[in-house]
Amino acid sequence: MNPASDGGTSESIFDLDYASWGIRSTLMVAGFVFYLGVFVVCHQLSSSLNATYRSLVAREKVFWDLAATRAVFGVQSTAAGLWALLGDPVLHADKARGQQNWCWFHITTATGFFCFENVAVHLSNLIFRTFDLFLVIHHLFAFLGFLGCLVNLQAGHYLAMTTLLLEMSTPFTCVSWMLLKELLPLTELREASGAAAWTSESPCLPLLQKMK
């Protein structure tokens, strides 16, 4: 099956020659560069505007920036995944081999993102002398899976697009983690000043204490 699309508006936006390896590899690199840019911009803005971020150790700053980058990718993934799951008639007509140009765009840029994730994880492990085997395997499988879709012109797109829905929790994880870092100093201050009533009744306290 050749890369093709049947959708009017989608075709006008994503109508590229995806049979060309040059187009697909360029979009993969563009995805890598874009999400690297999100990471850098998050670091710059947080350093300038957020006192809590400036107080974090280097490893936590990296996690903060990665959480924000994953959240942006999560928004892209959720939109693409929901449209594939609920709205695209071509993919639903042939879930095994159906292809769409807009899917090619998301597959190539997602491959770039997962490449960025792998580079970030390995550099972080090297710099901070840590190693999380599960995280390494998780990111490696994600990258190889989407790279396989990018390379194989015959692969259907429905499974890849709906798999992106696994990223839909990342915006909430990002917000939760940042709020945790913002609220922890307040919690510690209240504990130190003897605000026992507030601390004993707060439903968030057990979670905060476990994640310190």
PDB file of C-alpha atoms in Angstrom:
ATOM      1  CA  MET A   1       0.000   0.000   0.000  1.00  0.00           C
ATOM      2  CA  ASN A   2       1.394   3.366  -0.969  1.00  0.00           C
ATOM      3  CA  PRO A   3       1.251   6.350   1.385  1.00  0.00           C
ATOM      4  CA  ALA A   4      -2.062   8.005   0.581  1.00  0.00           C
ATOM      5  CA  SER A   5      -4.825  10.071   2.082  1.00  0.00           C
ATOM      6  CA  ASP A   6      -8.483  10.571   1.399  1.00  0.00           C
ATOM      7  CA  GLY A   7      -9.245  13.509   3.662  1.00  0.00           C
ATOM      8  CA  GLY A   8      -9.789  16.963   2.129  1.00  0.00           C
ATOM      9  CA  THR A   9      -8.542  19.318   4.837  1.00  0.00           C
ATOM     10  CA  SER A  10      -6.035  16.822   6.228  1.00  0.00           C
ATOM     11  CA  GLU A  11      -4.608  16.264   2.755  1.00  0.00           C
ATOM     12  CA  SER A  12      -4.106  19.991   2.166  1.00  0.00           C
ATOM     13  CA  ILE A  13      -2.130  20.264   5.416  1.00  0.00           C
ATOM     14  CA  PHE A  14      -0.169  17.006   5.389  1.00  0.00           C
ATOM     15  CA  ASP A  15       0.071  16.293   1.655  1.00  0.00           C
ATOM     16  CA  LEU A  16       3.732  15.334   1.249  1.00  0.00           C
ATOM     17  CA  ASP A  17       5.483  12.569  -0.664  1.00  0.00           C
ATOM     18  CA  TYR A  18       5.835  10.148   2.243  1.00  0.00           C
ATOM     19  CA  ALA A  19       7.082   7.438  -0.116  1.00  0.00           C
ATOM     20  CA  SER A  20      10.302   9.464  -0.165  1.00  0.00           C
ATOM     21  CA  TRP A  21      12.771   8.445   2.526  1.00  0.00           C
ATOM     22  CA  GLY A  22      14.085  12.004   2.445  1.00  0.00           C
ATOM     23  CA  ILE A  23      10.699  13.425   3.477  1.00  0.00           C
ATOM     24  CA  ARG A  24      10.225  10.900   6.263  1.00  0.00           C
ATOM     25  CA  SER A  25      13.733  11.286   7.661  1.00  0.00           C
ATOM     26  CA  THR A  26      13.495  15.084   7.468  1.00  0.00           C
ATOM     27  CA  LEU A  27      10.276  15.061   9.491  1.00  0.00           C
ATOM     28  CA  MET A  28      11.852  12.706  12.016  1.00  0.00           C
ATOM     29  CA  VAL A  29      14.764  15.113  12.464  1.00  0.00           C
ATOM     30  CA  ALA A  30      12.294  17.999  12.655  1.00  0.00           C
ATOM     31  CA  GLY A  31      10.453  16.191  15.460  1.00  0.00           C
ATOM     32  CA  PHE A  32      13.726  15.688  17.320  1.00  0.00           C
ATOM     33  CA  VAL A  33      14.730  19.336  16.932  1.00  0.00           C
ATOM     34  CA  PHE A  34      11.276  20.625  17.868  1.00  0.00           C
ATOM     35  CA  TYR A  35      11.111  18.714  21.136  1.00  0.00           C
ATOM     36  CA  LEU A  36      14.713  19.545  21.927  1.00  0.00           C
ATOM     37  CA  GLY A  37      13.653  23.167  21.455  1.00  0.00           C
ATOM     38  CA  VAL A  38      10.716  22.679  23.837  1.00  0.00           C
ATOM     39  CA  PHE A  39      13.143  21.288  26.419  1.00  0.00           C
ATOM     40  CA  VAL A  40      15.520  24.250  26.063  1.00  0.00           C
ATOM     41  CA  VAL A  41      12.729  26.854  26.087  1.00  0.00           C
ATOM     42  CA  CYS A  42      11.233  25.287  29.213  1.00  0.00           C
ATOM     43  CA  HIS A  43      14.612  25.493  30.934  1.00  0.00           C
ATOM     44  CA  GLN A  44      15.100  29.129  29.958  1.00  0.00           C
ATOM     45  CA  LEU A  45      11.604  30.227  30.975  1.00  0.00           C
ATOM     46  CA  SER A  46      11.645  28.282  34.231  1.00  0.00           C
ATOM     47  CA  SER A  47      15.080  29.647  35.136  1.00  0.00           C
ATOM     48  CA  SER A  48      13.881  33.194  34.527  1.00  0.00           C
ATOM     49  CA  LEU A  49      10.396  33.035  36.024  1.00  0.00           C
ATOM     50  CA  ASN A  50      10.240  30.300  38.653  1.00  0.00           C
ATOM     51  CA  ALA A  51      12.058  30.477  41.991  1.00  0.00           C
ATOM     52  CA  THR A  52      11.228  26.865  42.831  1.00  0.00           C
ATOM     53  CA  TYR A  53      12.893  25.685  39.634  1.00  0.00           C
ATOM     54  CA  ARG A  54      16.029  27.657  40.457  1.00  0.00           C
ATOM     55  CA  SER A  55      16.188  25.973  43.867  1.00  0.00           C
ATOM     56  CA  LEU A  56      16.122  22.449  42.428  1.00  0.00           C
ATOM     57  CA  VAL A  57      19.221  20.323  42.018  1.00  0.00           C
ATOM     58  CA  ALA A  58      20.393  19.724  38.449  1.00  0.00           C
ATOM     59  CA  ARG A  59      18.836  16.275  38.151  1.00  0.00           C
ATOM     60  CA  GLU A  60      15.404  17.568  39.205  1.00  0.00           C
ATOM     61  CA  LYS A  61      15.680  20.459  36.762  1.00  0.00           C
ATOM     62  CA  VAL A  62      16.241  17.973  33.963  1.00  0.00           C
ATOM     63  CA  PHE A  63      13.213  15.955  35.087  1.00  0.00           C
ATOM     64  CA  TRP A  64      11.126  19.155  35.246  1.00  0.00           C
ATOM     65  CA  ASP A  65      12.083  20.075  31.678  1.00  0.00           C
ATOM     66  CA  LEU A  66      11.539  16.531  30.421  1.00  0.00           C
ATOM     67  CA  ALA A  67       8.123  16.430  32.077  1.00  0.00           C
ATOM     68  CA  ALA A  68       7.127  19.618  30.258  1.00  0.00           C
ATOM     69  CA  THR A  69       8.466  18.278  26.958  1.00  0.00           C
ATOM     70  CA  ARG A  70       6.564  15.024  27.391  1.00  0.00           C
ATOM     71  CA  ALA A  71       3.431  17.001  28.200  1.00  0.00           C
ATOM     72  CA  VAL A  72       3.645  18.852  24.878  1.00  0.00           C
ATOM     73  CA  PHE A  73       4.104  15.551  23.068  1.00  0.00           C
ATOM     74  CA  GLY A  74       1.204  14.165  25.078  1.00  0.00           C
ATOM     75  CA  VAL A  75      -1.095  16.853  23.697  1.00  0.00           C
ATOM     76  CA  GLN A  76      -0.049  15.991  20.131  1.00  0.00           C
ATOM     77  CA  SER A  77      -0.423  12.264  20.814  1.00  0.00           C
ATOM     78  CA  THR A  78      -3.842  12.593  22.426  1.00  0.00           C
ATOM     79  CA  ALA A  79      -5.230  14.621  19.531  1.00  0.00           C
ATOM     80  CA  ALA A  80      -3.849  12.188  16.943  1.00  0.00           C
ATOM     81  CA  GLY A  81      -4.858   9.086  18.877  1.00  0.00           C
ATOM     82  CA  LEU A  82      -8.417  10.213  19.530  1.00  0.00           C
ATOM     83  CA  TRP A  83      -8.952  11.157  15.897  1.00  0.00           C
ATOM     84  CA  ALA A  84      -7.678   7.751  14.776  1.00  0.00           C
ATOM     85  CA  LEU A  85      -9.806   5.968  17.375  1.00  0.00           C
ATOM     86  CA  LEU A  86     -13.030   7.911  16.916  1.00  0.00           C
ATOM     87  CA  GLY A  87     -13.027   9.950  13.743  1.00  0.00           C
ATOM     88  CA  ASP A  88     -10.993   8.730  10.772  1.00  0.00           C
ATOM     89  CA  PRO A  89     -13.103   6.596   8.399  1.00  0.00           C
ATOM     90  CA  VAL A  90     -10.171   5.341   6.312  1.00  0.00           C
ATOM     91  CA  LEU A  91      -8.375   3.811   9.277  1.00  0.00           C
ATOM     92  CA  HIS A  92     -11.586   2.256  10.567  1.00  0.00           C
ATOM     93  CA  ALA A  93     -12.306   0.741   7.157  1.00  0.00           C
ATOM     94  CA  ASP A  94      -8.986  -1.140   7.212  1.00  0.00           C
ATOM     95  CA  LYS A  95      -7.417  -1.237  10.653  1.00  0.00           C
ATOM     96  CA  ALA A  96      -4.688  -3.634   9.535  1.00  0.00           C
ATOM     97  CA  ARG A  97      -3.339  -1.773   6.512  1.00  0.00           C
ATOM     98  CA  GLY A  98      -5.098   1.602   6.351  1.00  0.00           C
ATOM     99  CA  GLN A  99      -2.825   4.619   5.943  1.00  0.00           C
ATOM    100  CA  GLN A 100      -3.327   8.372   6.012  1.00  0.00           C
ATOM    101  CA  ASN A 101      -0.976  11.234   5.248  1.00  0.00           C
ATOM    102  CA  TRP A 102      -1.728  12.906   8.575  1.00  0.00           C
ATOM    103  CA  CYS A 103      -0.717   9.651  10.268  1.00  0.00           C
ATOM    104  CA  TRP A 104       2.605   9.671   8.439  1.00  0.00           C
ATOM    105  CA  PHE A 105       3.247  13.146   9.817  1.00  0.00           C
ATOM    106  CA  HIS A 106       2.596  12.035  13.392  1.00  0.00           C
ATOM    107  CA  ILE A 107       4.548   8.792  13.014  1.00  0.00           C
ATOM    108  CA  THR A 108       7.633  10.581  11.716  1.00  0.00           C
ATOM    109  CA  THR A 109       7.571  13.376  14.293  1.00  0.00           C
ATOM    110  CA  ALA A 110       6.806  10.891  17.092  1.00  0.00           C
ATOM    111  CA  THR A 111       9.835   8.878  16.009  1.00  0.00           C
ATOM    112  CA  GLY A 112      11.879  12.057  16.362  1.00  0.00           C
ATOM    113  CA  PHE A 113      10.459  12.605  19.840  1.00  0.00           C
ATOM    114  CA  PHE A 114      11.266   9.064  20.970  1.00  0.00           C
ATOM    115  CA  CYS A 115      14.773   9.477  19.562  1.00  0.00           C
ATOM    116  CA  PHE A 116      15.105  12.639  21.662  1.00  0.00           C
ATOM    117  CA  GLU A 117      13.812  10.736  24.713  1.00  0.00           C
ATOM    118  CA  ASN A 118      16.434   8.017  24.279  1.00  0.00           C
ATOM    119  CA  VAL A 119      19.241  10.537  23.912  1.00  0.00           C
ATOM    120  CA  ALA A 120      18.010  12.463  26.960  1.00  0.00           C
ATOM    121  CA  VAL A 121      17.721   9.330  29.112  1.00  0.00           C
ATOM    122  CA  HIS A 122      21.187   8.050  28.217  1.00  0.00           C
ATOM    123  CA  LEU A 123      22.836  11.451  28.685  1.00  0.00           C
ATOM    124  CA  SER A 124      21.055  11.863  32.014  1.00  0.00           C
ATOM    125  CA  ASN A 125      22.218   8.421  33.133  1.00  0.00           C
ATOM    126  CA  LEU A 126      25.760   9.242  32.082  1.00  0.00           C
ATOM    127  CA  ILE A 127      25.905  12.682  33.694  1.00  0.00           C
ATOM    128  CA  PHE A 128      24.161  11.785  36.951  1.00  0.00           C
ATOM    129  CA  ARG A 129      25.543   8.229  37.115  1.00  0.00           C
ATOM    130  CA  THR A 130      22.171   6.567  37.351  1.00  0.00           C
ATOM    131  CA  PHE A 131      20.576   3.717  35.434  1.00  0.00           C
ATOM    132  CA  ASP A 132      16.907   2.768  35.251  1.00  0.00           C
ATOM    133  CA  LEU A 133      16.656  -0.431  33.219  1.00  0.00           C
ATOM    134  CA  PHE A 134      12.871  -0.308  32.918  1.00  0.00           C
ATOM    135  CA  LEU A 135      12.940   3.285  31.649  1.00  0.00           C
ATOM    136  CA  VAL A 136      15.688   2.497  29.140  1.00  0.00           C
ATOM    137  CA  ILE A 137      13.800  -0.524  27.776  1.00  0.00           C
ATOM    138  CA  HIS A 138      10.523   1.426  27.675  1.00  0.00           C
ATOM    139  CA  HIS A 139      11.976   4.261  25.590  1.00  0.00           C
ATOM    140  CA  LEU A 140      13.957   1.883  23.367  1.00  0.00           C
ATOM    141  CA  PHE A 141      10.862  -0.157  22.484  1.00  0.00           C
ATOM    142  CA  ALA A 142       8.853   3.003  21.792  1.00  0.00           C
ATOM    143  CA  PHE A 143      11.537   4.329  19.458  1.00  0.00           C
ATOM    144  CA  LEU A 144      12.051   1.027  17.637  1.00  0.00           C
ATOM    145  CA  GLY A 145       8.311   0.503  17.225  1.00  0.00           C
ATOM    146  CA  PHE A 146       7.715   3.861  15.585  1.00  0.00           C
ATOM    147  CA  LEU A 147      10.942   3.617  13.604  1.00  0.00           C
ATOM    148  CA  GLY A 148       9.617   0.359  12.190  1.00  0.00           C
ATOM    149  CA  CYS A 149       6.411   2.115  11.121  1.00  0.00           C
ATOM    150  CA  LEU A 150       8.450   4.913   9.583  1.00  0.00           C
ATOM    151  CA  VAL A 151      10.624   2.531   7.561  1.00  0.00           C
ATOM    152  CA  ASN A 152       7.885   0.109   6.476  1.00  0.00           C
ATOM    153  CA  LEU A 153       5.742   1.663   3.754  1.00  0.00           C
ATOM    154  CA  GLN A 154       3.257  -1.211   3.996  1.00  0.00           C
ATOM    155  CA  ALA A 155       2.519  -0.882   7.721  1.00  0.00           C
ATOM    156  CA  GLY A 156      -0.985   0.133   8.741  1.00  0.00           C
ATOM    157  CA  HIS A 157      -1.371   3.237  10.867  1.00  0.00           C
ATOM    158  CA  TYR A 158      -4.316   2.479  13.140  1.00  0.00           C
ATOM    159  CA  LEU A 159      -2.344   0.610  15.807  1.00  0.00           C
ATOM    160  CA  ALA A 160       0.461   3.176  15.877  1.00  0.00           C
ATOM    161  CA  MET A 161      -1.948   6.080  16.218  1.00  0.00           C
ATOM    162  CA  THR A 162      -4.025   4.508  18.976  1.00  0.00           C
ATOM    163  CA  THR A 163      -0.830   3.522  20.802  1.00  0.00           C
ATOM    164  CA  LEU A 164      -0.072   7.234  21.096  1.00  0.00           C
ATOM    165  CA  LEU A 165      -3.009   7.460  23.500  1.00  0.00           C
ATOM    166  CA  LEU A 166      -0.688   5.911  26.095  1.00  0.00           C
ATOM    167  CA  GLU A 167       0.932   9.355  26.263  1.00  0.00           C
ATOM    168  CA  MET A 168      -2.292  11.122  27.234  1.00  0.00           C
ATOM    169  CA  SER A 169      -1.404  11.060  30.944  1.00  0.00           C
ATOM    170  CA  THR A 170       1.817  13.044  30.480  1.00  0.00           C
ATOM    171  CA  PRO A 171       0.266  16.552  30.736  1.00  0.00           C
ATOM    172  CA  PHE A 172      -1.356  15.594  34.042  1.00  0.00           C
ATOM    173  CA  THR A 173       1.865  14.007  35.298  1.00  0.00           C
ATOM    174  CA  CYS A 174       3.733  17.196  34.421  1.00  0.00           C
ATOM    175  CA  VAL A 175       1.278  19.449  36.251  1.00  0.00           C
ATOM    176  CA  SER A 176       1.155  17.137  39.273  1.00  0.00           C
ATOM    177  CA  TRP A 177       4.928  16.926  39.591  1.00  0.00           C
ATOM    178  CA  MET A 178       5.420  20.681  39.240  1.00  0.00           C
ATOM    179  CA  LEU A 179       2.689  21.400  41.775  1.00  0.00           C
ATOM    180  CA  LEU A 180       4.297  18.895  44.124  1.00  0.00           C
ATOM    181  CA  LYS A 181       7.589  20.754  43.923  1.00  0.00           C
ATOM    182  CA  GLU A 182       5.820  24.073  44.439  1.00  0.00           C
ATOM    183  CA  LEU A 183       3.804  22.848  47.434  1.00  0.00           C
ATOM    184  CA  LEU A 184       6.491  20.872  49.253  1.00  0.00           C
ATOM    185  CA  PRO A 185       8.268  23.948  50.666  1.00  0.00           C
ATOM    186  CA  LEU A 186       4.897  25.267  51.893  1.00  0.00           C
ATOM    187  CA  THR A 187       4.119  21.933  53.516  1.00  0.00           C
ATOM    188  CA  GLU A 188       7.503  21.837  55.245  1.00  0.00           C
ATOM    189  CA  LEU A 189       7.067  25.405  56.468  1.00  0.00           C
ATOM    190  CA  ARG A 190       3.664  24.622  57.928  1.00  0.00           C
ATOM    191  CA  GLU A 191       5.010  21.509  59.617  1.00  0.00           C
ATOM    192  CA  ALA A 192       7.902  23.462  61.120  1.00  0.00           C
ATOM    193  CA  SER A 193       5.606  26.201  62.438  1.00  0.00           C
ATOM    194  CA  GLY A 194       3.341  23.679  64.164  1.00  0.00           C
ATOM    195  CA  ALA A 195       0.260  23.960  61.927  1.00  0.00           C
ATOM    196  CA  ALA A 196      -0.883  20.521  63.051  1.00  0.00           C
ATOM    197  CA  ALA A 197      -4.545  21.006  62.189  1.00  0.00           C
ATOM    198  CA  TRP A 198      -3.866  21.767  58.548  1.00  0.00           C
ATOM    199  CA  THR A 199      -1.312  19.031  58.105  1.00  0.00           C
ATOM    200  CA  SER A 200      -3.367  16.327  59.783  1.00  0.00           C
ATOM    201  CA  GLU A 201      -6.471  17.051  57.693  1.00  0.00           C
ATOM    202  CA  SER A 202      -4.846  17.593  54.294  1.00  0.00           C
ATOM    203  CA  PRO A 203      -5.682  14.703  51.915  1.00  0.00           C
ATOM    204  CA  CYS A 204      -2.537  15.484  49.917  1.00  0.00           C
ATOM    205  CA  LEU A 205      -0.121  15.118  52.827  1.00  0.00           C
ATOM    206  CA  PRO A 206       0.388  11.320  52.678  1.00  0.00           C
ATOM    207  CA  LEU A 207       1.252  11.568  48.984  1.00  0.00           C
ATOM    208  CA  LEU A 208       3.565  14.523  49.556  1.00  0.00           C
ATOM    209  CA  GLN A 209       5.386  12.768  52.381  1.00  0.00           C
ATOM    210  CA  LYS A 210       5.923   9.624  50.315  1.00  0.00           C
ATOM    211  CA  MET A 211       7.286  11.599  47.349  1.00  0.00           C
ATOM    212  CA  LYS A 212       9.760  13.794  49.288  1.00  0.00           C
TER     213      LYS A 212
END
